[in-house]
Amino acid sequence: GGEGGEGGEPAEVPEAAKPRLDETHAVPEFTGLWSAEGQLGGGSPKKAWNNLSKLEQRYMEEALARKKAGHGWIEKQVVGGREFKGTAFVPSEKGRDVTAIVFKDFEPGKVYKRKVTLTNASLAFNTFKLLDLPDTVKDFFEISYTHPGAMSPGMMCDMHIRFEPKVNEDITEHIPLLCKTGPQNIPLRCLTKKADVTAKATDLEFDVIMGESQTIQLVLSTTA
């Protein structure tokens, strides 16, 4: 008796009721970005981007532009009725404030490193995000830092910059930051080796008459 089979064995489960390992129980109507790759999900950016329609690509471009501009992240900083609108994070090197990060007299193929300290110069707690460098130069730089989170006024954060130039051309760009108080660009200049040639004599006088020749020695010097 009972629900079991003969000898107390459990009844056999009908074949149709058995779970299938290869069975898909739920399929989303639309493919989400969580299954995308690259810029959108962690793998090849071109593959993921090409799978989107033109309208989806436009929406994604607009969303990335809003993110870069700081929509939903930037906040006004008002202390004592005064709104802060200055430079939020002041860069310095070896204890001295700088207006730009400069790599001077570089040579292609060599590696150069600088440590830059960013100090919160705003009126209250602040923080920042490091945005991507311009496409034309981003392959030449590696920027790393340990983010301390919300930084009180006067708090510092070290940023390490590794520069490996591939071409012998001057670079004039900026390091883009997105601070809680708004975007900030730190000027970045990389200068190739140049010869600064000077001459001891500013005027040359040849005391000759027609048909004669004269040779004058001119000394040139360079500081590079």
mmCIF file with all atom_site columns, C-alpha atoms in Angstrom:
data_model
loop_
_atom_site.group_PDB
_atom_site.id
_atom_site.type_symbol
_atom_site.label_atom_id
_atom_site.label_alt_id
_atom_site.label_comp_id
_atom_site.label_asym_id
_atom_site.label_entity_id
_atom_site.label_seq_id
_atom_site.pdbx_PDB_ins_code
_atom_site.Cartn_x
_atom_site.Cartn_y
_atom_site.Cartn_z
_atom_site.occupancy
_atom_site.B_iso_or_equiv
_atom_site.pdbx_formal_charge
_atom_site.auth_seq_id
_atom_site.auth_comp_id
_atom_site.auth_asym_id
_atom_site.auth_atom_id
_atom_site.pdbx_PDB_model_num
ATOM 1   C CA . GLY A 1 1   ? 0.000  0.000  0.000   1.00 0.00 ? 1   GLY A CA 1
ATOM 2   C CA . GLY A 1 2   ? 0.950  3.656  0.206   1.00 0.00 ? 2   GLY A CA 1
ATOM 3   C CA . GLU A 1 3   ? 2.337  5.856  -2.534  1.00 0.00 ? 3   GLU A CA 1
ATOM 4   C CA . GLY A 1 4   ? 5.544  3.837  -3.064  1.00 0.00 ? 4   GLY A CA 1
ATOM 5   C CA . GLY A 1 5   ? 6.029  0.954  -5.467  1.00 0.00 ? 5   GLY A CA 1
ATOM 6   C CA . GLU A 1 6   ? 6.606  -2.673 -4.617  1.00 0.00 ? 6   GLU A CA 1
ATOM 7   C CA . GLY A 1 7   ? 8.816  -3.406 -1.592  1.00 0.00 ? 7   GLY A CA 1
ATOM 8   C CA . GLY A 1 8   ? 8.492  0.189  -0.347  1.00 0.00 ? 8   GLY A CA 1
ATOM 9   C CA . GLU A 1 9   ? 10.446 1.638  -3.314  1.00 0.00 ? 9   GLU A CA 1
ATOM 10  C CA . PRO A 1 10  ? 9.529  5.244  -4.192  1.00 0.00 ? 10  PRO A CA 1
ATOM 11  C CA . ALA A 1 11  ? 7.299  5.697  -7.182  1.00 0.00 ? 11  ALA A CA 1
ATOM 12  C CA . GLU A 1 12  ? 9.122  6.481  -10.413 1.00 0.00 ? 12  GLU A CA 1
ATOM 13  C CA . VAL A 1 13  ? 8.941  10.112 -11.459 1.00 0.00 ? 13  VAL A CA 1
ATOM 14  C CA . PRO A 1 14  ? 7.378  10.505 -14.898 1.00 0.00 ? 14  PRO A CA 1
ATOM 15  C CA . GLU A 1 15  ? 9.941  11.396 -17.584 1.00 0.00 ? 15  GLU A CA 1
ATOM 16  C CA . ALA A 1 16  ? 8.126  14.620 -18.498 1.00 0.00 ? 16  ALA A CA 1
ATOM 17  C CA . ALA A 1 17  ? 8.368  15.873 -14.909 1.00 0.00 ? 17  ALA A CA 1
ATOM 18  C CA . LYS A 1 18  ? 12.138 15.387 -14.612 1.00 0.00 ? 18  LYS A CA 1
ATOM 19  C CA . PRO A 1 19  ? 14.196 18.622 -14.751 1.00 0.00 ? 19  PRO A CA 1
ATOM 20  C CA . ARG A 1 20  ? 16.423 19.015 -17.798 1.00 0.00 ? 20  ARG A CA 1
ATOM 21  C CA . LEU A 1 21  ? 19.887 20.484 -17.243 1.00 0.00 ? 21  LEU A CA 1
ATOM 22  C CA . ASP A 1 22  ? 19.882 22.088 -20.663 1.00 0.00 ? 22  ASP A CA 1
ATOM 23  C CA . GLU A 1 23  ? 16.472 23.639 -20.238 1.00 0.00 ? 23  GLU A CA 1
ATOM 24  C CA . THR A 1 24  ? 16.219 27.434 -20.268 1.00 0.00 ? 24  THR A CA 1
ATOM 25  C CA . HIS A 1 25  ? 13.564 28.537 -17.814 1.00 0.00 ? 25  HIS A CA 1
ATOM 26  C CA . ALA A 1 26  ? 13.510 32.263 -18.500 1.00 0.00 ? 26  ALA A CA 1
ATOM 27  C CA . VAL A 1 27  ? 14.748 34.314 -21.424 1.00 0.00 ? 27  VAL A CA 1
ATOM 28  C CA . PRO A 1 28  ? 14.673 38.134 -21.210 1.00 0.00 ? 28  PRO A CA 1
ATOM 29  C CA . GLU A 1 29  ? 12.761 39.859 -23.952 1.00 0.00 ? 29  GLU A CA 1
ATOM 30  C CA . PHE A 1 30  ? 15.669 42.274 -24.528 1.00 0.00 ? 30  PHE A CA 1
ATOM 31  C CA . THR A 1 31  ? 19.389 41.678 -24.177 1.00 0.00 ? 31  THR A CA 1
ATOM 32  C CA . GLY A 1 32  ? 20.669 43.779 -21.279 1.00 0.00 ? 32  GLY A CA 1
ATOM 33  C CA . LEU A 1 33  ? 23.976 45.594 -21.019 1.00 0.00 ? 33  LEU A CA 1
ATOM 34  C CA . TRP A 1 34  ? 24.944 43.167 -18.266 1.00 0.00 ? 34  TRP A CA 1
ATOM 35  C CA . SER A 1 35  ? 25.634 40.613 -21.036 1.00 0.00 ? 35  SER A CA 1
ATOM 36  C CA . ALA A 1 36  ? 27.563 43.107 -23.145 1.00 0.00 ? 36  ALA A CA 1
ATOM 37  C CA . GLU A 1 37  ? 31.317 43.349 -23.374 1.00 0.00 ? 37  GLU A CA 1
ATOM 38  C CA . GLY A 1 38  ? 34.025 45.968 -23.286 1.00 0.00 ? 38  GLY A CA 1
ATOM 39  C CA . GLN A 1 39  ? 33.144 49.574 -22.473 1.00 0.00 ? 39  GLN A CA 1
ATOM 40  C CA . LEU A 1 40  ? 29.615 48.446 -21.683 1.00 0.00 ? 40  LEU A CA 1
ATOM 41  C CA . GLY A 1 41  ? 30.375 45.213 -19.858 1.00 0.00 ? 41  GLY A CA 1
ATOM 42  C CA . GLY A 1 42  ? 34.020 44.232 -19.618 1.00 0.00 ? 42  GLY A CA 1
ATOM 43  C CA . GLY A 1 43  ? 35.182 42.642 -22.888 1.00 0.00 ? 43  GLY A CA 1
ATOM 44  C CA . SER A 1 44  ? 35.607 43.805 -26.472 1.00 0.00 ? 44  SER A CA 1
ATOM 45  C CA . PRO A 1 45  ? 34.102 47.324 -26.775 1.00 0.00 ? 45  PRO A CA 1
ATOM 46  C CA . LYS A 1 46  ? 33.655 47.142 -30.554 1.00 0.00 ? 46  LYS A CA 1
ATOM 47  C CA . LYS A 1 47  ? 31.659 43.907 -30.396 1.00 0.00 ? 47  LYS A CA 1
ATOM 48  C CA . ALA A 1 48  ? 29.258 45.250 -27.773 1.00 0.00 ? 48  ALA A CA 1
ATOM 49  C CA . TRP A 1 49  ? 28.910 48.658 -29.442 1.00 0.00 ? 49  TRP A CA 1
ATOM 50  C CA . ASN A 1 50  ? 28.197 47.164 -32.879 1.00 0.00 ? 50  ASN A CA 1
ATOM 51  C CA . ASN A 1 51  ? 25.375 45.063 -31.445 1.00 0.00 ? 51  ASN A CA 1
ATOM 52  C CA . LEU A 1 52  ? 23.469 48.216 -30.487 1.00 0.00 ? 52  LEU A CA 1
ATOM 53  C CA . SER A 1 53  ? 21.110 50.012 -32.825 1.00 0.00 ? 53  SER A CA 1
ATOM 54  C CA . LYS A 1 54  ? 21.910 53.569 -33.878 1.00 0.00 ? 54  LYS A CA 1
ATOM 55  C CA . LEU A 1 55  ? 19.293 54.878 -31.442 1.00 0.00 ? 55  LEU A CA 1
ATOM 56  C CA . GLU A 1 56  ? 20.748 52.798 -28.598 1.00 0.00 ? 56  GLU A CA 1
ATOM 57  C CA . GLN A 1 57  ? 24.246 54.014 -29.466 1.00 0.00 ? 57  GLN A CA 1
ATOM 58  C CA . ARG A 1 58  ? 23.037 57.612 -29.368 1.00 0.00 ? 58  ARG A CA 1
ATOM 59  C CA . TYR A 1 59  ? 21.368 57.083 -25.988 1.00 0.00 ? 59  TYR A CA 1
ATOM 60  C CA . MET A 1 60  ? 24.561 55.459 -24.674 1.00 0.00 ? 60  MET A CA 1
ATOM 61  C CA . GLU A 1 61  ? 26.721 58.338 -25.952 1.00 0.00 ? 61  GLU A CA 1
ATOM 62  C CA . GLU A 1 62  ? 24.402 60.846 -24.285 1.00 0.00 ? 62  GLU A CA 1
ATOM 63  C CA . ALA A 1 63  ? 24.491 58.875 -21.024 1.00 0.00 ? 63  ALA A CA 1
ATOM 64  C CA . LEU A 1 64  ? 28.301 58.741 -21.067 1.00 0.00 ? 64  LEU A CA 1
ATOM 65  C CA . ALA A 1 65  ? 28.434 62.479 -21.791 1.00 0.00 ? 65  ALA A CA 1
ATOM 66  C CA . ARG A 1 66  ? 26.119 63.193 -18.835 1.00 0.00 ? 66  ARG A CA 1
ATOM 67  C CA . LYS A 1 67  ? 28.268 60.999 -16.604 1.00 0.00 ? 67  LYS A CA 1
ATOM 68  C CA . LYS A 1 68  ? 31.442 62.788 -17.694 1.00 0.00 ? 68  LYS A CA 1
ATOM 69  C CA . ALA A 1 69  ? 29.798 66.161 -17.083 1.00 0.00 ? 69  ALA A CA 1
ATOM 70  C CA . GLY A 1 70  ? 28.944 65.063 -13.541 1.00 0.00 ? 70  GLY A CA 1
ATOM 71  C CA . HIS A 1 71  ? 25.148 65.024 -13.721 1.00 0.00 ? 71  HIS A CA 1
ATOM 72  C CA . GLY A 1 72  ? 23.794 63.614 -10.473 1.00 0.00 ? 72  GLY A CA 1
ATOM 73  C CA . TRP A 1 73  ? 27.198 63.789 -8.786  1.00 0.00 ? 73  TRP A CA 1
ATOM 74  C CA . ILE A 1 74  ? 28.193 67.460 -8.629  1.00 0.00 ? 74  ILE A CA 1
ATOM 75  C CA . GLU A 1 75  ? 26.845 69.370 -5.641  1.00 0.00 ? 75  GLU A CA 1
ATOM 76  C CA . LYS A 1 76  ? 27.012 73.015 -4.656  1.00 0.00 ? 76  LYS A CA 1
ATOM 77  C CA . GLN A 1 77  ? 29.270 73.638 -1.676  1.00 0.00 ? 77  GLN A CA 1
ATOM 78  C CA . VAL A 1 78  ? 27.918 76.439 0.496   1.00 0.00 ? 78  VAL A CA 1
ATOM 79  C CA . VAL A 1 79  ? 29.564 77.265 3.832   1.00 0.00 ? 79  VAL A CA 1
ATOM 80  C CA . GLY A 1 80  ? 28.485 80.226 5.942   1.00 0.00 ? 80  GLY A CA 1
ATOM 81  C CA . GLY A 1 81  ? 26.288 81.462 3.111   1.00 0.00 ? 81  GLY A CA 1
ATOM 82  C CA . ARG A 1 82  ? 29.232 81.506 0.672   1.00 0.00 ? 82  ARG A CA 1
ATOM 83  C CA . GLU A 1 83  ? 29.355 79.177 -2.322  1.00 0.00 ? 83  GLU A CA 1
ATOM 84  C CA . PHE A 1 84  ? 32.747 77.754 -3.265  1.00 0.00 ? 84  PHE A CA 1
ATOM 85  C CA . LYS A 1 85  ? 33.646 78.255 -6.929  1.00 0.00 ? 85  LYS A CA 1
ATOM 86  C CA . GLY A 1 86  ? 37.443 78.099 -7.006  1.00 0.00 ? 86  GLY A CA 1
ATOM 87  C CA . THR A 1 87  ? 40.012 75.382 -7.693  1.00 0.00 ? 87  THR A CA 1
ATOM 88  C CA . ALA A 1 88  ? 38.981 72.459 -5.509  1.00 0.00 ? 88  ALA A CA 1
ATOM 89  C CA . PHE A 1 89  ? 42.241 70.487 -5.545  1.00 0.00 ? 89  PHE A CA 1
ATOM 90  C CA . VAL A 1 90  ? 45.550 72.340 -5.745  1.00 0.00 ? 90  VAL A CA 1
ATOM 91  C CA . PRO A 1 91  ? 48.422 70.313 -7.268  1.00 0.00 ? 91  PRO A CA 1
ATOM 92  C CA . SER A 1 92  ? 51.903 70.481 -5.770  1.00 0.00 ? 92  SER A CA 1
ATOM 93  C CA . GLU A 1 93  ? 55.268 68.781 -6.237  1.00 0.00 ? 93  GLU A CA 1
ATOM 94  C CA . LYS A 1 94  ? 57.839 68.419 -3.468  1.00 0.00 ? 94  LYS A CA 1
ATOM 95  C CA . GLY A 1 95  ? 55.894 70.812 -1.240  1.00 0.00 ? 95  GLY A CA 1
ATOM 96  C CA . ARG A 1 96  ? 55.490 73.581 -3.832  1.00 0.00 ? 96  ARG A CA 1
ATOM 97  C CA . ASP A 1 97  ? 52.240 74.472 -5.557  1.00 0.00 ? 97  ASP A CA 1
ATOM 98  C CA . VAL A 1 98  ? 52.377 74.142 -9.337  1.00 0.00 ? 98  VAL A CA 1
ATOM 99  C CA . THR A 1 99  ? 50.145 75.499 -12.086 1.00 0.00 ? 99  THR A CA 1
ATOM 100 C CA . ALA A 1 100 ? 50.910 72.601 -14.440 1.00 0.00 ? 100 ALA A CA 1
ATOM 101 C CA . ILE A 1 101 ? 52.487 69.155 -14.510 1.00 0.00 ? 101 ILE A CA 1
ATOM 102 C CA . VAL A 1 102 ? 55.558 69.442 -16.751 1.00 0.00 ? 102 VAL A CA 1
ATOM 103 C CA . PHE A 1 103 ? 57.788 66.719 -18.182 1.00 0.00 ? 103 PHE A CA 1
ATOM 104 C CA . LYS A 1 104 ? 60.758 68.551 -19.699 1.00 0.00 ? 104 LYS A CA 1
ATOM 105 C CA . ASP A 1 105 ? 63.359 67.348 -22.217 1.00 0.00 ? 105 ASP A CA 1
ATOM 106 C CA . PHE A 1 106 ? 61.840 63.913 -22.689 1.00 0.00 ? 106 PHE A CA 1
ATOM 107 C CA . GLU A 1 107 ? 63.041 61.305 -25.183 1.00 0.00 ? 107 GLU A CA 1
ATOM 108 C CA . PRO A 1 108 ? 60.750 58.745 -26.869 1.00 0.00 ? 108 PRO A CA 1
ATOM 109 C CA . GLY A 1 109 ? 61.106 55.219 -25.485 1.00 0.00 ? 109 GLY A CA 1
ATOM 110 C CA . LYS A 1 110 ? 62.194 56.297 -22.009 1.00 0.00 ? 110 LYS A CA 1
ATOM 111 C CA . VAL A 1 111 ? 60.004 56.187 -18.890 1.00 0.00 ? 111 VAL A CA 1
ATOM 112 C CA . TYR A 1 112 ? 59.466 59.214 -16.648 1.00 0.00 ? 112 TYR A CA 1
ATOM 113 C CA . LYS A 1 113 ? 57.694 59.313 -13.285 1.00 0.00 ? 113 LYS A CA 1
ATOM 114 C CA . ARG A 1 114 ? 56.303 62.157 -11.189 1.00 0.00 ? 114 ARG A CA 1
ATOM 115 C CA . LYS A 1 115 ? 54.473 62.311 -7.883  1.00 0.00 ? 115 LYS A CA 1
ATOM 116 C CA . VAL A 1 116 ? 51.838 65.025 -7.610  1.00 0.00 ? 116 VAL A CA 1
ATOM 117 C CA . THR A 1 117 ? 50.033 65.863 -4.373  1.00 0.00 ? 117 THR A CA 1
ATOM 118 C CA . LEU A 1 118 ? 46.449 67.127 -4.555  1.00 0.00 ? 118 LEU A CA 1
ATOM 119 C CA . THR A 1 119 ? 45.232 69.211 -1.601  1.00 0.00 ? 119 THR A CA 1
ATOM 120 C CA . ASN A 1 120 ? 41.569 69.924 -0.931  1.00 0.00 ? 120 ASN A CA 1
ATOM 121 C CA . ALA A 1 121 ? 41.396 73.718 -1.079  1.00 0.00 ? 121 ALA A CA 1
ATOM 122 C CA . SER A 1 122 ? 37.605 73.959 -0.917  1.00 0.00 ? 122 SER A CA 1
ATOM 123 C CA . LEU A 1 123 ? 35.576 75.065 2.103   1.00 0.00 ? 123 LEU A CA 1
ATOM 124 C CA . ALA A 1 124 ? 34.310 71.656 3.238   1.00 0.00 ? 124 ALA A CA 1
ATOM 125 C CA . PHE A 1 125 ? 34.556 67.939 2.537   1.00 0.00 ? 125 PHE A CA 1
ATOM 126 C CA . ASN A 1 126 ? 35.230 67.195 -1.116  1.00 0.00 ? 126 ASN A CA 1
ATOM 127 C CA . THR A 1 127 ? 36.296 64.331 -3.346  1.00 0.00 ? 127 THR A CA 1
ATOM 128 C CA . PHE A 1 128 ? 37.131 63.703 -6.989  1.00 0.00 ? 128 PHE A CA 1
ATOM 129 C CA . LYS A 1 129 ? 37.116 61.162 -9.793  1.00 0.00 ? 129 LYS A CA 1
ATOM 130 C CA . LEU A 1 130 ? 39.912 60.840 -12.324 1.00 0.00 ? 130 LEU A CA 1
ATOM 131 C CA . LEU A 1 131 ? 38.453 60.930 -15.838 1.00 0.00 ? 131 LEU A CA 1
ATOM 132 C CA . ASP A 1 132 ? 40.013 59.523 -18.992 1.00 0.00 ? 132 ASP A CA 1
ATOM 133 C CA . LEU A 1 133 ? 42.813 61.432 -20.657 1.00 0.00 ? 133 LEU A CA 1
ATOM 134 C CA . PRO A 1 134 ? 42.220 62.614 -24.242 1.00 0.00 ? 134 PRO A CA 1
ATOM 135 C CA . ASP A 1 135 ? 42.424 59.778 -26.777 1.00 0.00 ? 135 ASP A CA 1
ATOM 136 C CA . THR A 1 136 ? 45.438 61.325 -28.517 1.00 0.00 ? 136 THR A CA 1
ATOM 137 C CA . VAL A 1 137 ? 47.714 60.869 -25.478 1.00 0.00 ? 137 VAL A CA 1
ATOM 138 C CA . LYS A 1 138 ? 46.085 58.383 -23.096 1.00 0.00 ? 138 LYS A CA 1
ATOM 139 C CA . ASP A 1 139 ? 48.335 55.518 -24.261 1.00 0.00 ? 139 ASP A CA 1
ATOM 140 C CA . PHE A 1 140 ? 51.415 57.450 -23.096 1.00 0.00 ? 140 PHE A CA 1
ATOM 141 C CA . PHE A 1 141 ? 50.345 57.804 -19.448 1.00 0.00 ? 141 PHE A CA 1
ATOM 142 C CA . GLU A 1 142 ? 49.475 55.678 -16.442 1.00 0.00 ? 142 GLU A CA 1
ATOM 143 C CA . ILE A 1 143 ? 48.001 57.531 -13.462 1.00 0.00 ? 143 ILE A CA 1
ATOM 144 C CA . SER A 1 144 ? 47.462 55.780 -10.137 1.00 0.00 ? 144 SER A CA 1
ATOM 145 C CA . TYR A 1 145 ? 46.390 56.907 -6.684  1.00 0.00 ? 145 TYR A CA 1
ATOM 146 C CA . THR A 1 146 ? 44.812 55.568 -3.515  1.00 0.00 ? 146 THR A CA 1
ATOM 147 C CA . HIS A 1 147 ? 41.539 57.388 -3.127  1.00 0.00 ? 147 HIS A CA 1
ATOM 148 C CA . PRO A 1 148 ? 40.971 58.473 0.482   1.00 0.00 ? 148 PRO A CA 1
ATOM 149 C CA . GLY A 1 149 ? 37.224 59.018 0.006   1.00 0.00 ? 149 GLY A CA 1
ATOM 150 C CA . ALA A 1 150 ? 35.710 62.211 1.371   1.00 0.00 ? 150 ALA A CA 1
ATOM 151 C CA . MET A 1 151 ? 38.563 64.635 2.038   1.00 0.00 ? 151 MET A CA 1
ATOM 152 C CA . SER A 1 152 ? 38.324 67.381 4.632   1.00 0.00 ? 152 SER A CA 1
ATOM 153 C CA . PRO A 1 153 ? 39.774 70.841 3.823   1.00 0.00 ? 153 PRO A CA 1
ATOM 154 C CA . GLY A 1 154 ? 43.564 70.644 3.727   1.00 0.00 ? 154 GLY A CA 1
ATOM 155 C CA . MET A 1 155 ? 43.642 66.871 3.314   1.00 0.00 ? 155 MET A CA 1
ATOM 156 C CA . MET A 1 156 ? 46.084 65.556 0.683   1.00 0.00 ? 156 MET A CA 1
ATOM 157 C CA . CYS A 1 157 ? 46.134 62.730 -1.835  1.00 0.00 ? 157 CYS A CA 1
ATOM 158 C CA . ASP A 1 158 ? 49.215 61.577 -3.775  1.00 0.00 ? 158 ASP A CA 1
ATOM 159 C CA . MET A 1 159 ? 48.900 60.851 -7.481  1.00 0.00 ? 159 MET A CA 1
ATOM 160 C CA . HIS A 1 160 ? 51.621 58.943 -9.341  1.00 0.00 ? 160 HIS A CA 1
ATOM 161 C CA . ILE A 1 161 ? 52.076 59.674 -13.051 1.00 0.00 ? 161 ILE A CA 1
ATOM 162 C CA . ARG A 1 162 ? 54.061 57.398 -15.353 1.00 0.00 ? 162 ARG A CA 1
ATOM 163 C CA . PHE A 1 163 ? 54.905 58.883 -18.759 1.00 0.00 ? 163 PHE A CA 1
ATOM 164 C CA . GLU A 1 164 ? 56.268 56.758 -21.606 1.00 0.00 ? 164 GLU A CA 1
ATOM 165 C CA . PRO A 1 165 ? 56.364 58.853 -24.802 1.00 0.00 ? 165 PRO A CA 1
ATOM 166 C CA . LYS A 1 166 ? 56.152 57.129 -28.169 1.00 0.00 ? 166 LYS A CA 1
ATOM 167 C CA . VAL A 1 167 ? 56.700 60.142 -30.447 1.00 0.00 ? 167 VAL A CA 1
ATOM 168 C CA . ASN A 1 168 ? 59.095 63.079 -30.364 1.00 0.00 ? 168 ASN A CA 1
ATOM 169 C CA . GLU A 1 169 ? 56.424 65.779 -30.198 1.00 0.00 ? 169 GLU A CA 1
ATOM 170 C CA . ASP A 1 170 ? 55.420 68.316 -27.556 1.00 0.00 ? 170 ASP A CA 1
ATOM 171 C CA . ILE A 1 171 ? 52.230 67.498 -25.656 1.00 0.00 ? 171 ILE A CA 1
ATOM 172 C CA . THR A 1 172 ? 49.875 70.152 -24.329 1.00 0.00 ? 172 THR A CA 1
ATOM 173 C CA . GLU A 1 173 ? 46.854 68.572 -22.657 1.00 0.00 ? 173 GLU A CA 1
ATOM 174 C CA . HIS A 1 174 ? 45.248 68.321 -19.223 1.00 0.00 ? 174 HIS A CA 1
ATOM 175 C CA . ILE A 1 175 ? 44.443 65.780 -16.526 1.00 0.00 ? 175 ILE A CA 1
ATOM 176 C CA . PRO A 1 176 ? 40.646 65.880 -16.119 1.00 0.00 ? 176 PRO A CA 1
ATOM 177 C CA . LEU A 1 177 ? 39.137 65.587 -12.643 1.00 0.00 ? 177 LEU A CA 1
ATOM 178 C CA . LEU A 1 178 ? 35.480 65.515 -11.724 1.00 0.00 ? 178 LEU A CA 1
ATOM 179 C CA . CYS A 1 179 ? 35.188 66.999 -8.238  1.00 0.00 ? 179 CYS A CA 1
ATOM 180 C CA . LYS A 1 180 ? 32.068 67.164 -6.111  1.00 0.00 ? 180 LYS A CA 1
ATOM 181 C CA . THR A 1 181 ? 32.152 70.917 -6.666  1.00 0.00 ? 181 THR A CA 1
ATOM 182 C CA . GLY A 1 182 ? 32.534 70.611 -10.446 1.00 0.00 ? 182 GLY A CA 1
ATOM 183 C CA . PRO A 1 183 ? 35.026 69.646 -13.172 1.00 0.00 ? 183 PRO A CA 1
ATOM 184 C CA . GLN A 1 184 ? 38.684 70.649 -12.922 1.00 0.00 ? 184 GLN A CA 1
ATOM 185 C CA . ASN A 1 185 ? 41.514 70.337 -15.442 1.00 0.00 ? 185 ASN A CA 1
ATOM 186 C CA . ILE A 1 186 ? 45.152 70.166 -14.360 1.00 0.00 ? 186 ILE A CA 1
ATOM 187 C CA . PRO A 1 187 ? 47.383 71.417 -17.214 1.00 0.00 ? 187 PRO A CA 1
ATOM 188 C CA . LEU A 1 188 ? 49.797 68.782 -18.515 1.00 0.00 ? 188 LEU A CA 1
ATOM 189 C CA . ARG A 1 189 ? 52.785 69.752 -20.658 1.00 0.00 ? 189 ARG A CA 1
ATOM 190 C CA . CYS A 1 190 ? 55.481 67.466 -22.034 1.00 0.00 ? 190 CYS A CA 1
ATOM 191 C CA . LEU A 1 191 ? 58.376 69.148 -23.838 1.00 0.00 ? 191 LEU A CA 1
ATOM 192 C CA . THR A 1 192 ? 60.926 67.556 -26.147 1.00 0.00 ? 192 THR A CA 1
ATOM 193 C CA . LYS A 1 193 ? 64.634 68.347 -25.980 1.00 0.00 ? 193 LYS A CA 1
ATOM 194 C CA . LYS A 1 194 ? 65.415 71.619 -27.693 1.00 0.00 ? 194 LYS A CA 1
ATOM 195 C CA . ALA A 1 195 ? 68.670 73.449 -28.437 1.00 0.00 ? 195 ALA A CA 1
ATOM 196 C CA . ASP A 1 196 ? 68.797 77.067 -27.225 1.00 0.00 ? 196 ASP A CA 1
ATOM 197 C CA . VAL A 1 197 ? 71.521 78.478 -29.450 1.00 0.00 ? 197 VAL A CA 1
ATOM 198 C CA . THR A 1 198 ? 73.154 81.845 -28.728 1.00 0.00 ? 198 THR A CA 1
ATOM 199 C CA . ALA A 1 199 ? 76.033 83.740 -30.356 1.00 0.00 ? 199 ALA A CA 1
ATOM 200 C CA . LYS A 1 200 ? 78.587 85.866 -28.516 1.00 0.00 ? 200 LYS A CA 1
ATOM 201 C CA . ALA A 1 201 ? 78.632 88.411 -31.329 1.00 0.00 ? 201 ALA A CA 1
ATOM 202 C CA . THR A 1 202 ? 75.424 90.195 -32.265 1.00 0.00 ? 202 THR A CA 1
ATOM 203 C CA . ASP A 1 203 ? 76.845 92.055 -35.282 1.00 0.00 ? 203 ASP A CA 1
ATOM 204 C CA . LEU A 1 204 ? 79.328 90.895 -37.891 1.00 0.00 ? 204 LEU A CA 1
ATOM 205 C CA . GLU A 1 205 ? 81.476 93.451 -39.738 1.00 0.00 ? 205 GLU A CA 1
ATOM 206 C CA . PHE A 1 206 ? 83.492 92.603 -42.844 1.00 0.00 ? 206 PHE A CA 1
ATOM 207 C CA . ASP A 1 207 ? 86.180 95.254 -43.499 1.00 0.00 ? 207 ASP A CA 1
ATOM 208 C CA . VAL A 1 208 ? 86.843 94.453 -47.134 1.00 0.00 ? 208 VAL A CA 1
ATOM 209 C CA . ILE A 1 209 ? 86.698 96.156 -50.479 1.00 0.00 ? 209 ILE A CA 1
ATOM 210 C CA . MET A 1 210 ? 85.429 94.815 -53.740 1.00 0.00 ? 210 MET A CA 1
ATOM 211 C CA . GLY A 1 211 ? 87.390 91.791 -54.896 1.00 0.00 ? 211 GLY A CA 1
ATOM 212 C CA . GLU A 1 212 ? 88.736 90.878 -51.435 1.00 0.00 ? 212 GLU A CA 1
ATOM 213 C CA . SER A 1 213 ? 87.545 88.100 -49.095 1.00 0.00 ? 213 SER A CA 1
ATOM 214 C CA . GLN A 1 214 ? 87.642 87.757 -45.330 1.00 0.00 ? 214 GLN A CA 1
ATOM 215 C CA . THR A 1 215 ? 86.785 85.006 -42.837 1.00 0.00 ? 215 THR A CA 1
ATOM 216 C CA . ILE A 1 216 ? 85.344 85.750 -39.405 1.00 0.00 ? 216 ILE A CA 1
ATOM 217 C CA . GLN A 1 217 ? 85.056 83.169 -36.629 1.00 0.00 ? 217 GLN A CA 1
ATOM 218 C CA . LEU A 1 218 ? 81.628 82.991 -35.009 1.00 0.00 ? 218 LEU A CA 1
ATOM 219 C CA . VAL A 1 219 ? 81.187 81.075 -31.745 1.00 0.00 ? 219 VAL A CA 1
ATOM 220 C CA . LEU A 1 220 ? 77.788 79.502 -31.067 1.00 0.00 ? 220 LEU A CA 1
ATOM 221 C CA . SER A 1 221 ? 76.801 77.983 -27.733 1.00 0.00 ? 221 SER A CA 1
ATOM 222 C CA . THR A 1 222 ? 73.786 76.018 -26.559 1.00 0.00 ? 222 THR A CA 1
ATOM 223 C CA . THR A 1 223 ? 72.257 75.443 -23.142 1.00 0.00 ? 223 THR A CA 1
ATOM 224 C CA . ALA A 1 224 ? 70.696 72.100 -24.083 1.00 0.00 ? 224 ALA A CA 1
#
